[in-house]
CSV table of C-alpha atoms in Angstrom, one decimal:
chain,number,residue,atom,x,y,z
A,1,MET,CA,20.8,18.3,17.0
A,2,MET,CA,17.9,17.9,19.3
A,3,ASP,CA,17.7,21.9,19.5
A,4,GLN,CA,17.0,22.4,15.5
A,5,VAL,CA,14.3,19.4,16.1
A,6,ASP,CA,12.5,21.2,18.5
A,7,GLN,CA,12.8,24.9,17.4
A,8,ARG,CA,11.3,23.1,13.7
A,9,TYR,CA,8.4,21.6,16.0
A,10,ILE,CA,7.8,25.1,17.4
A,11,GLY,CA,8.1,26.9,14.5
A,12,GLU,CA,5.2,24.5,12.9
A,13,LYS,CA,3.1,24.8,15.7
A,14,GLU,CA,3.3,28.8,16.0
A,15,GLU,CA,2.5,28.6,11.9
A,16,GLU,CA,-0.5,26.3,13.0
A,17,VAL,CA,-1.7,28.8,15.8
A,18,HIS,CA,-1.1,31.6,13.3
A,19,LYS,CA,-3.0,29.6,11.0
A,20,GLU,CA,-6.1,29.0,13.1
A,21,MET,CA,-9.2,30.7,12.3
A,22,SER,CA,-12.5,31.1,14.3
A,23,PHE,CA,-15.4,28.7,13.5
A,24,VAL,CA,-17.2,31.5,12.0
A,25,ASP,CA,-14.0,32.5,9.9
A,26,HIS,CA,-14.2,28.9,8.4
A,27,LEU,CA,-18.1,29.0,7.6
A,28,GLU,CA,-17.2,32.4,5.5
A,29,GLU,CA,-14.4,30.9,3.5
A,30,LEU,CA,-16.4,27.8,3.2
A,31,ARG,CA,-19.4,29.7,1.9
A,32,TRP,CA,-17.2,31.7,-0.8
A,33,HIS,CA,-15.5,28.2,-2.0
A,34,ILE,CA,-18.9,27.2,-2.5
A,35,ILE,CA,-20.2,30.1,-4.1
A,36,ARG,CA,-17.4,30.4,-6.4
A,37,ALA,CA,-18.0,26.2,-7.2
A,38,VAL,CA,-21.4,26.9,-7.6
A,39,GLY,CA,-20.7,29.8,-9.9
A,40,SER,CA,-18.6,27.7,-12.1
A,41,ILE,CA,-21.6,25.5,-12.6
A,42,VAL,CA,-24.0,28.2,-13.5
A,43,VAL,CA,-21.3,29.3,-15.9
A,44,PHE,CA,-21.0,26.0,-18.2
A,45,ALA,CA,-24.8,25.5,-17.5
A,46,THR,CA,-25.9,28.7,-19.0
A,47,ALA,CA,-23.2,27.9,-22.0
A,48,ALA,CA,-25.0,25.2,-22.6
A,49,PHE,CA,-28.7,26.7,-22.3
A,50,LEU,CA,-27.5,29.1,-25.4
A,51,ALA,CA,-25.8,26.1,-27.1
A,52,LYS,CA,-29.1,24.7,-27.8
A,53,GLY,CA,-28.3,23.2,-30.9
A,54,PHE,CA,-25.1,21.7,-30.5
A,55,VAL,CA,-26.0,20.3,-26.7
A,56,PHE,CA,-29.2,18.4,-27.7
A,57,HIS,CA,-28.5,17.7,-31.3
A,58,ASP,CA,-24.8,16.4,-31.4
A,59,ILE,CA,-24.5,15.5,-27.7
A,60,ILE,CA,-27.5,14.3,-26.1
A,61,LEU,CA,-29.1,13.3,-28.9
A,62,GLY,CA,-26.1,12.0,-30.6
A,63,PRO,CA,-26.6,8.2,-29.3
A,64,SER,CA,-30.2,7.9,-30.7
A,65,ARG,CA,-29.0,8.0,-34.3
A,66,PRO,CA,-27.2,5.7,-36.5
A,67,ASP,CA,-24.4,7.9,-37.3
A,68,PHE,CA,-23.0,8.1,-33.8
A,69,LEU,CA,-19.3,7.6,-33.6
A,70,SER,CA,-19.8,4.7,-31.6
A,71,TYR,CA,-22.3,3.1,-33.8
A,72,ARG,CA,-20.1,3.9,-36.9
A,73,LEU,CA,-17.0,2.5,-35.0
A,74,LEU,CA,-18.8,-0.9,-34.0
A,75,CYS,CA,-19.6,-1.3,-37.7
A,76,ARG,CA,-16.1,-0.9,-38.9
A,77,LEU,CA,-15.2,-3.3,-36.4
A,78,GLY,CA,-17.4,-5.6,-37.6
A,79,GLN,CA,-16.5,-5.2,-41.3
A,80,GLN,CA,-13.0,-6.1,-40.1
A,81,ILE,CA,-14.1,-9.6,-38.3
A,82,GLY,CA,-16.4,-10.2,-41.1
A,83,SER,CA,-20.0,-9.6,-39.0
A,84,SER,CA,-22.7,-7.2,-40.1
A,85,ALA,CA,-24.1,-7.8,-36.9
A,86,LEU,CA,-22.6,-4.9,-35.1
A,87,CYS,CA,-23.6,-2.5,-37.9
A,88,ILE,CA,-26.6,-0.4,-36.7
A,89,ASP,CA,-28.8,1.0,-39.7
A,90,LYS,CA,-31.6,2.0,-37.8
A,91,LEU,CA,-32.4,2.5,-33.9
A,92,GLY,CA,-36.6,1.3,-33.5
A,93,PHE,CA,-37.6,4.2,-31.3
A,94,THR,CA,-38.7,7.7,-31.6
A,95,ILE,CA,-38.7,10.4,-29.2
A,96,GLN,CA,-41.3,12.5,-27.9
A,97,SER,CA,-42.5,15.3,-25.4
A,98,ARG,CA,-46.1,14.8,-24.2
A,99,GLU,CA,-45.9,17.9,-21.7
A,100,MET,CA,-46.6,21.1,-22.6
A,101,SER,CA,-43.2,22.4,-20.8
A,102,GLY,CA,-41.5,19.1,-21.0
A,103,GLN,CA,-38.9,20.1,-23.5
A,104,LEU,CA,-38.4,23.6,-21.7
A,105,THR,CA,-38.1,22.0,-18.2
A,106,MET,CA,-35.6,19.2,-20.2
A,107,HIS,CA,-33.7,22.3,-21.5
A,108,ILE,CA,-32.7,23.3,-18.5
A,109,MET,CA,-32.1,20.1,-16.8
A,110,ALA,CA,-29.7,19.0,-19.3
A,111,SER,CA,-28.1,22.0,-19.3
A,112,LEU,CA,-27.4,22.2,-15.4
A,113,ILE,CA,-26.2,18.7,-15.6
A,114,ILE,CA,-23.7,19.8,-18.4
A,115,GLY,CA,-23.0,22.7,-16.2
A,116,LEU,CA,-22.0,19.9,-13.2
A,117,ALA,CA,-20.0,18.0,-15.7
A,118,CYS,CA,-17.9,20.5,-17.2
A,119,ALA,CA,-17.4,22.4,-14.0
A,120,PHE,CA,-16.5,19.6,-12.0
A,121,PRO,CA,-12.9,19.9,-12.0
A,122,TYR,CA,-12.7,23.7,-10.9
A,123,ALA,CA,-15.6,22.9,-8.4
A,124,PHE,CA,-13.5,19.9,-7.0
A,125,TRP,CA,-10.7,22.6,-6.8
A,126,GLU,CA,-12.4,25.0,-4.9
A,127,ILE,CA,-13.7,22.5,-2.2
A,128,TRP,CA,-10.0,20.9,-2.2
A,129,ARG,CA,-8.4,24.6,-1.5
A,130,PHE,CA,-10.7,24.5,1.8
A,131,ILE,CA,-9.5,21.0,2.7
A,132,ARG,CA,-5.9,21.3,2.3
A,133,PRO,CA,-5.0,23.7,4.7
A,134,GLY,CA,-6.3,21.7,7.3
A,135,LEU,CA,-4.4,18.6,6.5
A,136,TYR,CA,-0.7,17.9,8.4
A,137,SER,CA,2.4,18.4,5.8
A,138,GLN,CA,2.9,14.8,5.3
A,139,GLU,CA,-0.8,14.4,4.2
A,140,ARG,CA,-0.7,17.4,1.6
A,141,LYS,CA,2.9,16.2,0.1
A,142,SER,CA,1.2,12.7,0.0
A,143,SER,CA,-2.1,14.3,-1.7
A,144,GLU,CA,-0.5,16.5,-4.4
A,145,GLY,CA,-2.1,15.8,-7.7
A,146,ALA,CA,-5.2,15.0,-6.1
A,147,VAL,CA,-7.5,17.8,-8.3
A,148,PHE,CA,-5.4,16.4,-11.5
A,149,PHE,CA,-6.4,12.7,-10.8
A,150,VAL,CA,-10.0,13.1,-9.7
A,151,SER,CA,-10.2,15.1,-12.9
A,152,ILE,CA,-8.9,13.1,-15.2
A,153,LEU,CA,-10.8,9.6,-13.8
A,154,PHE,CA,-14.0,11.6,-13.6
A,155,ALA,CA,-13.5,12.6,-17.4
A,156,MET,CA,-12.4,9.2,-18.1
A,157,GLY,CA,-15.6,7.7,-16.7
A,158,LEU,CA,-17.7,10.0,-18.3
A,159,CYS,CA,-16.3,9.2,-22.1
A,160,PHE,CA,-16.7,5.8,-20.9
A,161,GLY,CA,-20.3,5.9,-20.2
A,162,TYR,CA,-21.2,8.1,-23.2
A,163,PHE,CA,-19.5,6.6,-25.6
A,164,LEU,CA,-19.5,2.8,-24.9
A,165,VAL,CA,-22.3,1.8,-22.1
A,166,ALA,CA,-25.0,4.7,-23.0
A,167,PRO,CA,-24.9,3.5,-26.8
A,168,ILE,CA,-25.3,-0.1,-26.5
A,169,SER,CA,-28.1,0.2,-23.6
A,170,ILE,CA,-30.1,2.6,-25.9
A,171,ASN,CA,-29.4,0.3,-28.9
A,172,PHE,CA,-30.8,-2.5,-26.7
A,173,LEU,CA,-33.9,-0.8,-25.1
A,174,ALA,CA,-34.7,0.5,-28.7
A,175,GLY,CA,-34.6,-3.1,-30.1
A,176,TYR,CA,-36.4,-4.8,-27.2
A,177,GLN,CA,-40.1,-5.8,-28.0
A,178,VAL,CA,-42.6,-8.0,-26.2
A,179,ASP,CA,-44.5,-8.0,-29.4
A,180,PRO,CA,-43.7,-6.7,-33.1
A,181,SER,CA,-47.3,-4.7,-33.0
A,182,ILE,CA,-45.5,-2.3,-30.0
A,183,THR,CA,-43.7,0.5,-31.3
A,184,ASN,CA,-41.2,2.0,-28.9
A,185,GLN,CA,-41.8,6.0,-28.3
A,186,PHE,CA,-40.3,7.1,-25.6
A,187,ASP,CA,-40.5,10.4,-23.8
A,188,LEU,CA,-37.9,13.2,-23.9
A,189,SER,CA,-37.1,13.0,-20.1
A,190,SER,CA,-36.8,9.3,-19.9
A,191,TYR,CA,-34.4,9.2,-22.7
A,192,VAL,CA,-32.4,12.2,-20.9
A,193,SER,CA,-32.7,10.6,-17.4
A,194,THR,CA,-31.3,7.2,-18.6
A,195,LEU,CA,-28.6,8.9,-20.5
A,196,THR,CA,-27.2,11.2,-17.7
A,197,THR,CA,-27.6,8.6,-15.3
A,198,LEU,CA,-25.3,5.9,-17.0
A,199,CYS,CA,-23.2,9.0,-17.8
A,200,LEU,CA,-22.7,10.5,-14.5
A,201,ALA,CA,-22.9,6.8,-12.6
A,202,CYS,CA,-19.9,5.9,-14.7
A,203,ALA,CA,-18.0,9.0,-13.9
A,204,PHE,CA,-18.4,8.9,-10.3
A,205,MET,CA,-17.8,4.9,-10.1
A,206,PHE,CA,-14.2,5.6,-11.7
A,207,GLU,CA,-13.3,7.6,-9.0
A,208,MET,CA,-12.9,4.6,-6.9
A,209,PRO,CA,-9.3,4.4,-6.7
A,210,VAL,CA,-9.0,8.3,-5.1
A,211,VAL,CA,-11.5,6.9,-2.6
A,212,VAL,CA,-9.4,4.2,-1.5
A,213,PHE,CA,-6.5,6.2,-1.5
A,214,PHE,CA,-8.1,8.6,1.1
A,215,LEU,CA,-9.8,6.2,2.9
A,216,THR,CA,-6.1,4.5,3.5
A,217,LYS,CA,-4.4,7.4,4.7
A,218,ALA,CA,-7.5,7.8,7.3
A,219,GLY,CA,-6.7,4.2,8.3
A,220,LEU,CA,-10.3,3.0,7.4
A,221,VAL,CA,-9.1,0.6,4.4
A,222,THR,CA,-6.0,-1.8,4.1
A,223,PRO,CA,-5.0,-3.7,1.3
A,224,GLU,CA,-5.7,-6.8,3.5
A,225,PHE,CA,-9.2,-5.8,4.1
A,226,MET,CA,-9.9,-5.1,0.3
A,227,LYS,CA,-8.4,-8.6,-0.7
A,228,LEU,CA,-10.1,-10.5,2.0
A,229,TYR,CA,-13.8,-9.2,0.9
A,230,ARG,CA,-12.8,-9.1,-2.8
A,231,ARG,CA,-15.6,-11.7,-3.5
A,232,HIS,CA,-17.9,-9.5,-1.6
A,233,ALA,CA,-16.8,-6.4,-3.4
A,234,ILE,CA,-17.5,-8.4,-6.7
A,235,ILE,CA,-21.1,-8.9,-6.2
A,236,VAL,CA,-21.7,-5.6,-5.1
A,237,ILE,CA,-20.3,-4.4,-8.1
A,238,LEU,CA,-22.3,-6.6,-10.4
A,239,VAL,CA,-25.5,-5.7,-8.3
A,240,ILE,CA,-24.5,-1.8,-8.8
A,241,ALA,CA,-23.9,-2.6,-12.5
A,242,ALA,CA,-27.3,-4.3,-12.7
A,243,ILE,CA,-28.9,-1.4,-11.2
A,244,ILE,CA,-27.7,1.6,-13.4
A,245,THR,CA,-27.9,-0.4,-16.7
A,246,PRO,CA,-30.7,-2.1,-18.7
A,247,PRO,CA,-31.4,-5.8,-18.0
A,248,ASP,CA,-29.1,-7.2,-20.4
A,249,VAL,CA,-25.8,-8.8,-19.8
A,250,ILE,CA,-23.7,-7.3,-22.2
A,251,SER,CA,-24.2,-3.5,-20.4
A,252,GLN,CA,-24.0,-5.4,-17.1
A,253,MET,CA,-20.7,-6.6,-18.2
A,254,MET,CA,-19.6,-3.4,-19.6
A,255,VAL,CA,-19.8,-1.5,-17.0
A,256,GLY,CA,-18.9,-4.7,-14.3
A,257,LEU,CA,-15.5,-5.4,-15.6
A,258,PRO,CA,-14.3,-1.7,-15.6
A,259,LEU,CA,-15.3,-1.4,-12.0
A,260,LEU,CA,-13.5,-5.0,-11.3
A,261,LEU,CA,-10.3,-3.5,-12.9
A,262,LEU,CA,-10.8,-0.5,-10.8
A,263,TYR,CA,-10.8,-2.6,-7.7
A,264,GLU,CA,-7.8,-4.2,-8.3
A,265,VAL,CA,-5.9,-0.8,-8.9
A,266,SER,CA,-7.4,0.4,-5.6
A,267,ILE,CA,-5.9,-2.7,-4.0
A,268,GLY,CA,-2.6,-1.7,-5.2
A,269,VAL,CA,-2.8,2.0,-4.6
A,270,SER,CA,-4.1,0.9,-0.7
A,271,SER,CA,-1.2,-1.3,-0.6
A,272,HIS,CA,1.4,1.2,-2.3
A,273,ILE,CA,0.5,3.6,0.4
A,274,ARG,CA,0.3,1.2,3.4
A,275,LYS,CA,4.1,0.7,2.3
A,276,SER,CA,5.0,4.1,2.2
A,277,ASP,CA,3.3,5.0,5.4
A,278,ILE,CA,5.1,1.9,7.5
A,279,LYS,CA,8.5,3.3,5.5
A,280,ARG,CA,8.1,6.8,6.7
A,281,LEU,CA,7.0,5.6,10.5
A,282,ASN,CA,10.4,3.5,10.7
A,283,LYS,CA,12.6,6.3,9.1
A,284,GLU,CA,10.9,8.7,11.9
A,285,ASN,CA,11.4,6.1,14.3
A,286,THR,CA,15.3,5.7,13.4
A,287,THR,CA,15.8,9.5,13.7
A,288,ASN,CA,14.1,9.6,17.1
A,289,ASN,CA,16.1,6.4,18.8
A,290,GLY,CA,19.1,8.0,17.1
A,291,LEU,CA,18.2,11.5,18.7
């Protein structure tokens, strides 16, 4: 039995030595992974640039019109509960471009942002392909499905920001007036910046469970630590929600509550990883003692 363990250990070491690469080789491999990741972003950005009408009219400017899906669903909800306050018939603002190159610049920037959002799963997969061989076999096993969960959480956060947070925030800002004589005429760059900030911020913040997973595996975070500083985390989450959303309570709560839920889910993820690691270590110690 001891000989078998020694042979397996030697075999793994020989495999690791065989797979060792020089620093320059690692840089070369990383360069090609980055090139392919950036290339995927450029491909999707080019497609978005060419589909100008659909991208701007249906996607980017969608939340600026009363016929947007989220507004129609809110109106149906209002009809079900007998309240007409949820029906949005008109958004009190207009969008304009006050710079000669403003529309072209925003066309390029919006295309790049959409390219990043669409290519994110593939780009992450490319980076993960570079990182994964450097992990131990147990770490590779425990991190299976990382690309899938990262992509799913990113898509969920992006949809949450686009269909829920952004429309309500835009509606609030559109209807806010300090005096009836002042009309809201938003610049195109301001509108696109607000929309993309809300959507991408939600998308990346939804990655909290995955980040906690890797921090727990690295021994930097424990479930006890997260439980101990739960109150501090709540304050931080509320501050983040206040920064990325307009200054209204509804938008802040719409972002803050899902983040608080994700924090609790992250505690569960950390606890599960901690228990799995303890169980594995106990099993290895039992095996070693038996040998």
